[in-house]
Amino acid sequence: ELNDDLLKKIRGNTQMHLVAFQDSQVIASTLAAARNTRWQIPTPESPPQRLNIANQGYMVKTVILTGVSGTAVKVVLLTSVKPLEQAERSLWLSLAGLCLLGGAIALIVAIWVTRWLTRRLHNLTSATQQLAAGDFSIRIKIDSKDEVGILAQDFN
């Protein structure tokens, strides 16, 4: 005797729903919309799949229960996909935030490196202009051993 109350007891406090079919008729359900909507029951061999029932998304899996008298009943387990969709949205928002943060950090580092390099080249250019104007006492501070530092050393 499979009925709605028994399925509710089996379900307990979980968020899942159970729908029992005999042949293609709903004989018991914890989801009222499952009785009023036509939908294709997945085969017991098929993996869990997504179905829409009354415009609500569910992950479904069919199992077969055999009674003491040998009668087989298909029970479809339904779990709402809303929590999964919310988690997916949250993940995408977090990922977008991290990408924006990473992009902002990269931009700040690029601006800092550009200003640092530009300042060093500006100092070298200014010293070259002073040398061209006749100031032979000009010296450039050497603050690195890279190409600009080598150029400043050669200038000095």
Short mmCIF file of N, CA and C in Angstrom, two decimals:
data_model
loop_
_atom_site.label_atom_id
_atom_site.label_comp_id
_atom_site.label_asym_id
_atom_site.label_seq_id
_atom_site.Cartn_x
_atom_site.Cartn_y
_atom_site.Cartn_z
N GLU A 1 0.85 -1.19 0.00
CA GLU A 1 0.00 0.00 0.00
C GLU A 1 0.88 1.24 0.00
N LEU A 2 1.22 1.68 -1.17
CA LEU A 2 2.04 2.87 -1.32
C LEU A 2 1.11 4.06 -1.50
N ASN A 3 1.21 5.03 -0.57
CA ASN A 3 0.38 6.23 -0.69
C ASN A 3 1.20 7.47 -0.36
N ASP A 4 0.58 8.64 -0.48
CA ASP A 4 1.28 9.91 -0.25
C ASP A 4 1.88 9.98 1.15
N ASP A 5 1.14 9.55 2.16
CA ASP A 5 1.63 9.63 3.54
C ASP A 5 2.87 8.76 3.75
N LEU A 6 2.88 7.56 3.18
CA LEU A 6 4.04 6.69 3.31
C LEU A 6 5.26 7.32 2.64
N LEU A 7 5.06 7.90 1.45
CA LEU A 7 6.19 8.56 0.76
C LEU A 7 6.70 9.75 1.58
N LYS A 8 5.80 10.48 2.23
CA LYS A 8 6.22 11.60 3.07
C LYS A 8 7.05 11.11 4.25
N LYS A 9 6.67 9.97 4.83
CA LYS A 9 7.45 9.39 5.93
C LYS A 9 8.82 8.93 5.45
N ILE A 10 8.84 8.31 4.27
CA ILE A 10 10.12 7.85 3.70
C ILE A 10 11.02 9.04 3.42
N ARG A 11 10.45 10.10 2.87
CA ARG A 11 11.22 11.32 2.53
C ARG A 11 11.79 11.97 3.77
N GLY A 12 11.02 11.96 4.88
CA GLY A 12 11.49 12.57 6.12
C GLY A 12 11.63 14.08 5.96
N ASN A 13 12.70 14.62 6.52
CA ASN A 13 12.92 16.08 6.48
C ASN A 13 13.78 16.52 5.30
N THR A 14 14.03 15.65 4.37
CA THR A 14 14.86 16.01 3.23
C THR A 14 14.10 16.92 2.28
N GLN A 15 14.82 17.55 1.39
CA GLN A 15 14.22 18.44 0.39
C GLN A 15 13.81 17.70 -0.87
N MET A 16 14.10 16.41 -0.94
CA MET A 16 13.78 15.65 -2.14
C MET A 16 12.30 15.29 -2.16
N HIS A 17 11.81 14.99 -3.35
CA HIS A 17 10.43 14.53 -3.53
C HIS A 17 10.46 13.12 -4.10
N LEU A 18 9.40 12.38 -3.83
CA LEU A 18 9.26 11.02 -4.34
C LEU A 18 7.94 10.92 -5.09
N VAL A 19 7.99 10.26 -6.24
CA VAL A 19 6.78 10.01 -7.03
C VAL A 19 6.80 8.53 -7.40
N ALA A 20 5.70 7.84 -7.05
CA ALA A 20 5.60 6.41 -7.33
C ALA A 20 4.67 6.20 -8.52
N PHE A 21 5.11 5.33 -9.45
CA PHE A 21 4.35 5.01 -10.65
C PHE A 21 4.09 3.51 -10.70
N GLN A 22 2.91 3.16 -11.10
CA GLN A 22 2.64 1.79 -11.47
C GLN A 22 2.14 1.85 -12.90
N ASP A 23 2.85 1.15 -13.76
CA ASP A 23 2.71 1.33 -15.21
C ASP A 23 3.08 2.78 -15.52
N SER A 24 2.16 3.58 -16.02
CA SER A 24 2.51 4.99 -16.26
C SER A 24 1.61 5.92 -15.45
N GLN A 25 0.96 5.36 -14.42
CA GLN A 25 0.06 6.13 -13.57
C GLN A 25 0.74 6.50 -12.26
N VAL A 26 0.58 7.76 -11.83
CA VAL A 26 1.09 8.17 -10.52
C VAL A 26 0.16 7.57 -9.47
N ILE A 27 0.76 6.80 -8.55
CA ILE A 27 -0.06 6.21 -7.49
C ILE A 27 0.17 6.88 -6.14
N ALA A 28 1.31 7.59 -6.02
CA ALA A 28 1.60 8.33 -4.79
C ALA A 28 2.66 9.36 -5.12
N SER A 29 2.61 10.49 -4.38
CA SER A 29 3.57 11.56 -4.66
C SER A 29 3.70 12.50 -3.48
N THR A 30 4.89 13.05 -3.30
CA THR A 30 5.08 14.12 -2.32
C THR A 30 5.11 15.47 -3.02
N LEU A 31 4.97 15.46 -4.34
CA LEU A 31 4.98 16.68 -5.15
C LEU A 31 3.67 16.74 -5.94
N ALA A 32 2.80 17.67 -5.55
CA ALA A 32 1.49 17.77 -6.19
C ALA A 32 1.59 18.02 -7.69
N ALA A 33 2.55 18.82 -8.10
CA ALA A 33 2.69 19.16 -9.52
C ALA A 33 3.01 17.93 -10.36
N ALA A 34 3.59 16.91 -9.76
CA ALA A 34 3.93 15.70 -10.50
C ALA A 34 2.69 14.94 -10.93
N ARG A 35 1.62 15.09 -10.21
CA ARG A 35 0.36 14.42 -10.56
C ARG A 35 -0.32 15.13 -11.74
N ASN A 36 -0.22 16.44 -11.80
CA ASN A 36 -0.97 17.24 -12.76
C ASN A 36 -0.23 17.53 -14.04
N THR A 37 1.02 17.12 -14.12
CA THR A 37 1.85 17.43 -15.29
C THR A 37 2.27 16.13 -15.96
N ARG A 38 2.23 16.12 -17.28
CA ARG A 38 2.73 14.95 -18.02
C ARG A 38 4.24 15.11 -18.20
N TRP A 39 4.97 14.09 -17.85
CA TRP A 39 6.42 14.09 -18.01
C TRP A 39 6.90 12.67 -18.21
N GLN A 40 8.03 12.58 -18.86
CA GLN A 40 8.62 11.29 -19.22
C GLN A 40 9.42 10.75 -18.04
N ILE A 41 9.10 9.53 -17.62
CA ILE A 41 9.82 8.89 -16.53
C ILE A 41 11.13 8.34 -17.08
N PRO A 42 12.26 8.74 -16.51
CA PRO A 42 13.53 8.16 -16.97
C PRO A 42 13.59 6.67 -16.64
N THR A 43 14.30 5.93 -17.44
CA THR A 43 14.45 4.49 -17.17
C THR A 43 15.36 4.30 -15.96
N PRO A 44 15.19 3.22 -15.24
CA PRO A 44 16.04 2.96 -14.07
C PRO A 44 17.52 2.84 -14.43
N GLU A 45 17.82 2.44 -15.67
CA GLU A 45 19.22 2.27 -16.09
C GLU A 45 19.89 3.61 -16.41
N SER A 46 19.11 4.62 -16.68
CA SER A 46 19.70 5.90 -17.09
C SER A 46 20.29 6.62 -15.88
N PRO A 47 21.34 7.41 -16.11
CA PRO A 47 21.94 8.17 -15.01
C PRO A 47 21.00 9.30 -14.59
N PRO A 48 21.25 9.90 -13.44
CA PRO A 48 20.42 11.04 -13.04
C PRO A 48 20.41 12.09 -14.15
N GLN A 49 19.25 12.68 -14.38
CA GLN A 49 19.13 13.68 -15.43
C GLN A 49 18.23 14.81 -14.98
N ARG A 50 18.30 15.90 -15.70
CA ARG A 50 17.50 17.07 -15.36
C ARG A 50 16.17 17.03 -16.12
N LEU A 51 15.09 17.32 -15.39
CA LEU A 51 13.75 17.41 -15.99
C LEU A 51 13.06 18.65 -15.45
N ASN A 52 12.18 19.20 -16.26
CA ASN A 52 11.32 20.28 -15.81
C ASN A 52 9.93 19.73 -15.57
N ILE A 53 9.42 19.98 -14.38
CA ILE A 53 8.07 19.57 -14.02
C ILE A 53 7.37 20.82 -13.51
N ALA A 54 6.33 21.23 -14.23
CA ALA A 54 5.57 22.45 -13.88
C ALA A 54 6.51 23.65 -13.77
N ASN A 55 7.39 23.81 -14.76
CA ASN A 55 8.33 24.93 -14.85
C ASN A 55 9.34 24.98 -13.70
N GLN A 56 9.56 23.87 -13.03
CA GLN A 56 10.58 23.78 -11.99
C GLN A 56 11.59 22.72 -12.42
N GLY A 57 12.88 23.03 -12.24
CA GLY A 57 13.93 22.10 -12.62
C GLY A 57 14.24 21.11 -11.50
N TYR A 58 14.40 19.86 -11.87
CA TYR A 58 14.72 18.80 -10.91
C TYR A 58 15.77 17.87 -11.51
N MET A 59 16.62 17.33 -10.65
CA MET A 59 17.46 16.20 -11.01
C MET A 59 16.67 14.98 -10.60
N VAL A 60 16.54 14.01 -11.53
CA VAL A 60 15.68 12.85 -11.26
C VAL A 60 16.45 11.55 -11.47
N LYS A 61 16.05 10.57 -10.70
CA LYS A 61 16.60 9.21 -10.82
C LYS A 61 15.47 8.24 -10.52
N THR A 62 15.31 7.24 -11.34
CA THR A 62 14.26 6.25 -11.17
C THR A 62 14.85 4.96 -10.59
N VAL A 63 14.14 4.42 -9.61
CA VAL A 63 14.51 3.12 -9.04
C VAL A 63 13.26 2.23 -9.06
N ILE A 64 13.47 0.94 -9.05
CA ILE A 64 12.35 0.00 -9.05
C ILE A 64 12.28 -0.66 -7.67
N LEU A 65 11.09 -0.62 -7.08
CA LEU A 65 10.85 -1.31 -5.81
C LEU A 65 9.91 -2.47 -6.09
N THR A 66 10.28 -3.64 -5.61
CA THR A 66 9.44 -4.81 -5.79
C THR A 66 8.81 -5.17 -4.46
N GLY A 67 7.48 -5.28 -4.45
CA GLY A 67 6.74 -5.59 -3.23
C GLY A 67 6.80 -7.07 -2.91
N VAL A 68 6.23 -7.42 -1.76
CA VAL A 68 6.23 -8.81 -1.31
C VAL A 68 5.42 -9.67 -2.28
N SER A 69 4.40 -9.09 -2.87
CA SER A 69 3.57 -9.86 -3.80
C SER A 69 4.20 -9.95 -5.19
N GLY A 70 5.36 -9.32 -5.37
CA GLY A 70 6.05 -9.38 -6.65
C GLY A 70 5.70 -8.25 -7.60
N THR A 71 4.83 -7.34 -7.18
CA THR A 71 4.50 -6.21 -8.05
C THR A 71 5.62 -5.18 -8.00
N ALA A 72 5.95 -4.66 -9.17
CA ALA A 72 7.03 -3.68 -9.28
C ALA A 72 6.44 -2.28 -9.37
N VAL A 73 7.07 -1.37 -8.66
CA VAL A 73 6.67 0.04 -8.67
C VAL A 73 7.91 0.86 -8.98
N LYS A 74 7.76 1.79 -9.91
CA LYS A 74 8.87 2.71 -10.19
C LYS A 74 8.72 3.91 -9.26
N VAL A 75 9.80 4.24 -8.57
CA VAL A 75 9.82 5.41 -7.70
C VAL A 75 10.85 6.37 -8.27
N VAL A 76 10.39 7.58 -8.52
CA VAL A 76 11.26 8.60 -9.08
C VAL A 76 11.66 9.55 -7.96
N LEU A 77 12.96 9.71 -7.78
CA LEU A 77 13.49 10.63 -6.77
C LEU A 77 13.75 11.95 -7.46
N LEU A 78 13.22 13.04 -6.91
CA LEU A 78 13.37 14.37 -7.50
C LEU A 78 14.06 15.30 -6.50
N THR A 79 15.09 15.98 -6.97
CA THR A 79 15.78 16.96 -6.15
C THR A 79 15.83 18.26 -6.92
N SER A 80 15.41 19.34 -6.28
CA SER A 80 15.37 20.64 -6.95
C SER A 80 16.78 21.08 -7.36
N VAL A 81 16.87 21.72 -8.52
CA VAL A 81 18.17 22.22 -8.98
C VAL A 81 18.41 23.66 -8.54
N LYS A 82 17.45 24.27 -7.84
CA LYS A 82 17.62 25.66 -7.40
C LYS A 82 18.90 25.86 -6.58
N PRO A 83 19.18 25.01 -5.57
CA PRO A 83 20.42 25.21 -4.82
C PRO A 83 21.66 25.10 -5.71
N LEU A 84 21.64 24.19 -6.68
CA LEU A 84 22.77 24.05 -7.60
C LEU A 84 22.92 25.30 -8.45
N GLU A 85 21.80 25.82 -8.95
CA GLU A 85 21.85 27.03 -9.77
C GLU A 85 22.33 28.22 -8.96
N GLN A 86 21.90 28.32 -7.69
CA GLN A 86 22.37 29.40 -6.82
C GLN A 86 23.87 29.27 -6.56
N ALA A 87 24.33 28.05 -6.31
CA ALA A 87 25.76 27.83 -6.09
C ALA A 87 26.55 28.16 -7.34
N GLU A 88 26.01 27.82 -8.52
CA GLU A 88 26.68 28.13 -9.78
C GLU A 88 26.78 29.64 -9.98
N ARG A 89 25.67 30.36 -9.71
CA ARG A 89 25.68 31.81 -9.83
C ARG A 89 26.70 32.43 -8.88
N SER A 90 26.71 31.93 -7.65
CA SER A 90 27.66 32.43 -6.65
C SER A 90 29.10 32.17 -7.09
N LEU A 91 29.34 30.98 -7.64
CA LEU A 91 30.68 30.65 -8.14
C LEU A 91 31.10 31.58 -9.26
N TRP A 92 30.18 31.83 -10.23
CA TRP A 92 30.51 32.72 -11.34
C TRP A 92 30.76 34.14 -10.86
N LEU A 93 29.97 34.61 -9.88
CA LEU A 93 30.18 35.95 -9.34
C LEU A 93 31.54 36.04 -8.63
N SER A 94 31.87 34.99 -7.87
CA SER A 94 33.17 34.97 -7.19
C SER A 94 34.31 34.95 -8.20
N LEU A 95 34.14 34.15 -9.24
CA LEU A 95 35.17 34.06 -10.28
C LEU A 95 35.33 35.41 -11.00
N ALA A 96 34.21 36.06 -11.30
CA ALA A 96 34.27 37.37 -11.95
C ALA A 96 34.95 38.38 -11.03
N GLY A 97 34.62 38.33 -9.75
CA GLY A 97 35.26 39.24 -8.78
C GLY A 97 36.75 39.02 -8.70
N LEU A 98 37.16 37.74 -8.67
CA LEU A 98 38.60 37.44 -8.63
C LEU A 98 39.30 37.90 -9.91
N CYS A 99 38.64 37.73 -11.06
CA CYS A 99 39.23 38.19 -12.32
C CYS A 99 39.38 39.71 -12.32
N LEU A 100 38.36 40.41 -11.84
CA LEU A 100 38.44 41.87 -11.77
C LEU A 100 39.54 42.30 -10.81
N LEU A 101 39.61 41.64 -9.67
CA LEU A 101 40.65 41.96 -8.69
C LEU A 101 42.04 41.69 -9.27
N GLY A 102 42.19 40.53 -9.93
CA GLY A 102 43.48 40.21 -10.56
C GLY A 102 43.84 41.21 -11.64
N GLY A 103 42.84 41.60 -12.44
CA GLY A 103 43.08 42.60 -13.48
C GLY A 103 43.48 43.94 -12.90
N ALA A 104 42.81 44.33 -11.81
CA ALA A 104 43.14 45.61 -11.17
C ALA A 104 44.56 45.58 -10.59
N ILE A 105 44.92 44.47 -9.98
CA ILE A 105 46.28 44.35 -9.42
C ILE A 105 47.31 44.39 -10.55
N ALA A 106 47.03 43.67 -11.64
CA ALA A 106 47.96 43.67 -12.78
C ALA A 106 48.09 45.08 -13.36
N LEU A 107 46.99 45.81 -13.44
CA LEU A 107 47.02 47.17 -13.96
C LEU A 107 47.85 48.09 -13.06
N ILE A 108 47.65 47.96 -11.75
CA ILE A 108 48.42 48.79 -10.81
C ILE A 108 49.91 48.48 -10.91
N VAL A 109 50.25 47.20 -10.98
CA VAL A 109 51.67 46.81 -11.11
C VAL A 109 52.23 47.34 -12.43
N ALA A 110 51.46 47.23 -13.52
CA ALA A 110 51.93 47.72 -14.82
C ALA A 110 52.16 49.23 -14.79
N ILE A 111 51.24 49.96 -14.17
CA ILE A 111 51.40 51.42 -14.07
C ILE A 111 52.62 51.75 -13.22
N TRP A 112 52.82 51.04 -12.11
CA TRP A 112 53.97 51.30 -11.26
C TRP A 112 55.28 51.03 -11.99
N VAL A 113 55.36 49.89 -12.69
CA VAL A 113 56.58 49.55 -13.43
C VAL A 113 56.82 50.57 -14.54
N THR A 114 55.77 50.96 -15.23
CA THR A 114 55.91 51.95 -16.31
C THR A 114 56.41 53.28 -15.76
N ARG A 115 55.85 53.73 -14.66
CA ARG A 115 56.31 55.00 -14.06
C ARG A 115 57.75 54.90 -13.59
N TRP A 116 58.10 53.77 -12.97
CA TRP A 116 59.47 53.58 -12.49
C TRP A 116 60.45 53.63 -13.65
N LEU A 117 60.13 52.91 -14.74
CA LEU A 117 61.01 52.88 -15.90
C LEU A 117 61.05 54.24 -16.59
N THR A 118 59.89 54.88 -16.71
CA THR A 118 59.81 56.20 -17.35
C THR A 118 60.61 57.23 -16.55
N ARG A 119 60.53 57.18 -15.21
CA ARG A 119 61.29 58.11 -14.37
C ARG A 119 62.79 57.93 -14.58
N ARG A 120 63.24 56.68 -14.66
CA ARG A 120 64.66 56.42 -14.87
C ARG A 120 65.11 56.92 -16.24
N LEU A 121 64.28 56.68 -17.28
CA LEU A 121 64.65 57.16 -18.62
C LEU A 121 64.59 58.69 -18.69
N HIS A 122 63.64 59.28 -17.97
CA HIS A 122 63.55 60.74 -17.93
C HIS A 122 64.82 61.33 -17.28
N ASN A 123 65.29 60.72 -16.19
CA ASN A 123 66.52 61.17 -15.54
C ASN A 123 67.71 61.08 -16.49
N LEU A 124 67.79 59.99 -17.25
CA LEU A 124 68.87 59.81 -18.22
C LEU A 124 68.79 60.85 -19.34
N THR A 125 67.58 61.10 -19.83
CA THR A 125 67.38 62.10 -20.89
C THR A 125 67.74 63.49 -20.39
N SER A 126 67.30 63.81 -19.18
CA SER A 126 67.60 65.13 -18.59
C SER A 126 69.11 65.32 -18.43
N ALA A 127 69.80 64.27 -17.97
CA ALA A 127 71.26 64.37 -17.80
C ALA A 127 71.94 64.55 -19.16
N THR A 128 71.42 63.85 -20.19
CA THR A 128 71.98 63.99 -21.54
C THR A 128 71.80 65.42 -22.05
N GLN A 129 70.66 66.02 -21.79
CA GLN A 129 70.40 67.41 -22.21
C GLN A 129 71.32 68.38 -21.47
N GLN A 130 71.55 68.14 -20.17
CA GLN A 130 72.46 69.00 -19.41
C GLN A 130 73.89 68.86 -19.92
N LEU A 131 74.29 67.64 -20.29
CA LEU A 131 75.62 67.42 -20.86
C LEU A 131 75.75 68.16 -22.19
N ALA A 132 74.70 68.09 -23.01
CA ALA A 132 74.72 68.77 -24.30
C ALA A 132 74.80 70.29 -24.12
N ALA A 133 74.28 70.79 -22.99
CA ALA A 133 74.31 72.24 -22.72
C ALA A 133 75.65 72.66 -22.13
N GLY A 134 76.57 71.71 -21.91
CA GLY A 134 77.90 72.06 -21.44
C GLY A 134 78.18 71.72 -19.99
N ASP A 135 77.26 71.12 -19.27
CA ASP A 135 77.47 70.75 -17.87
C ASP A 135 78.12 69.38 -17.83
N PHE A 136 79.47 69.36 -17.68
CA PHE A 136 80.21 68.10 -17.67
C PHE A 136 80.32 67.48 -16.28
N SER A 137 79.72 68.12 -15.28
CA SER A 137 79.78 67.59 -13.91
C SER A 137 78.56 66.71 -13.58
N ILE A 138 77.64 66.62 -14.49
CA ILE A 138 76.40 65.87 -14.23
C ILE A 138 76.69 64.38 -14.08
N ARG A 139 76.07 63.74 -13.07
CA ARG A 139 76.19 62.31 -12.83
C ARG A 139 74.77 61.74 -12.61
N ILE A 140 74.61 60.50 -13.03
CA ILE A 140 73.32 59.83 -12.87
C ILE A 140 73.46 58.77 -11.78
N LYS A 141 72.46 58.72 -10.88
CA LYS A 141 72.45 57.72 -9.83
C LYS A 141 72.17 56.36 -10.47
N ILE A 142 73.02 55.38 -10.17
CA ILE A 142 72.85 54.03 -10.71
C ILE A 142 72.11 53.21 -9.65
N ASP A 143 70.87 52.80 -9.98
CA ASP A 143 70.06 52.10 -8.99
C ASP A 143 69.71 50.67 -9.41
N SER A 144 70.31 50.19 -10.50
CA SER A 144 70.05 48.81 -10.91
C SER A 144 71.15 48.34 -11.84
N LYS A 145 71.14 47.06 -12.15
CA LYS A 145 72.13 46.51 -13.07
C LYS A 145 71.49 46.08 -14.38
N ASP A 146 70.27 46.59 -14.65
CA ASP A 146 69.61 46.26 -15.91
C ASP A 146 70.13 47.17 -17.03
N GLU A 147 69.46 47.16 -18.17
CA GLU A 147 69.91 47.93 -19.34
C GLU A 147 70.00 49.42 -19.05
N VAL A 148 69.01 49.96 -18.33
CA VAL A 148 69.03 51.39 -18.01
C VAL A 148 70.16 51.70 -17.05
N GLY A 149 70.44 50.80 -16.09
CA GLY A 149 71.55 50.98 -15.16
C GLY A 149 72.89 50.94 -15.89
N ILE A 150 73.03 50.04 -16.84
CA ILE A 150 74.27 49.95 -17.64
C ILE A 150 74.46 51.21 -18.46
N LEU A 151 73.35 51.70 -19.05
CA LEU A 151 73.40 52.94 -19.82
C LEU A 151 73.81 54.12 -18.94
N ALA A 152 73.26 54.19 -17.71
CA ALA A 152 73.63 55.27 -16.77
C ALA A 152 75.09 55.17 -16.38
N GLN A 153 75.59 53.96 -16.17
CA GLN A 153 77.00 53.76 -15.81
C GLN A 153 77.90 54.22 -16.98
N ASP A 154 77.52 53.86 -18.20
CA ASP A 154 78.30 54.27 -19.37
C ASP A 154 78.25 55.79 -19.53
N PHE A 155 77.12 56.38 -19.23
CA PHE A 155 77.01 57.84 -19.32
C PHE A 155 77.96 58.49 -18.33
N ASN A 156 77.95 57.98 -17.08
CA ASN A 156 78.84 58.55 -16.05
C ASN A 156 80.30 58.37 -16.46
#
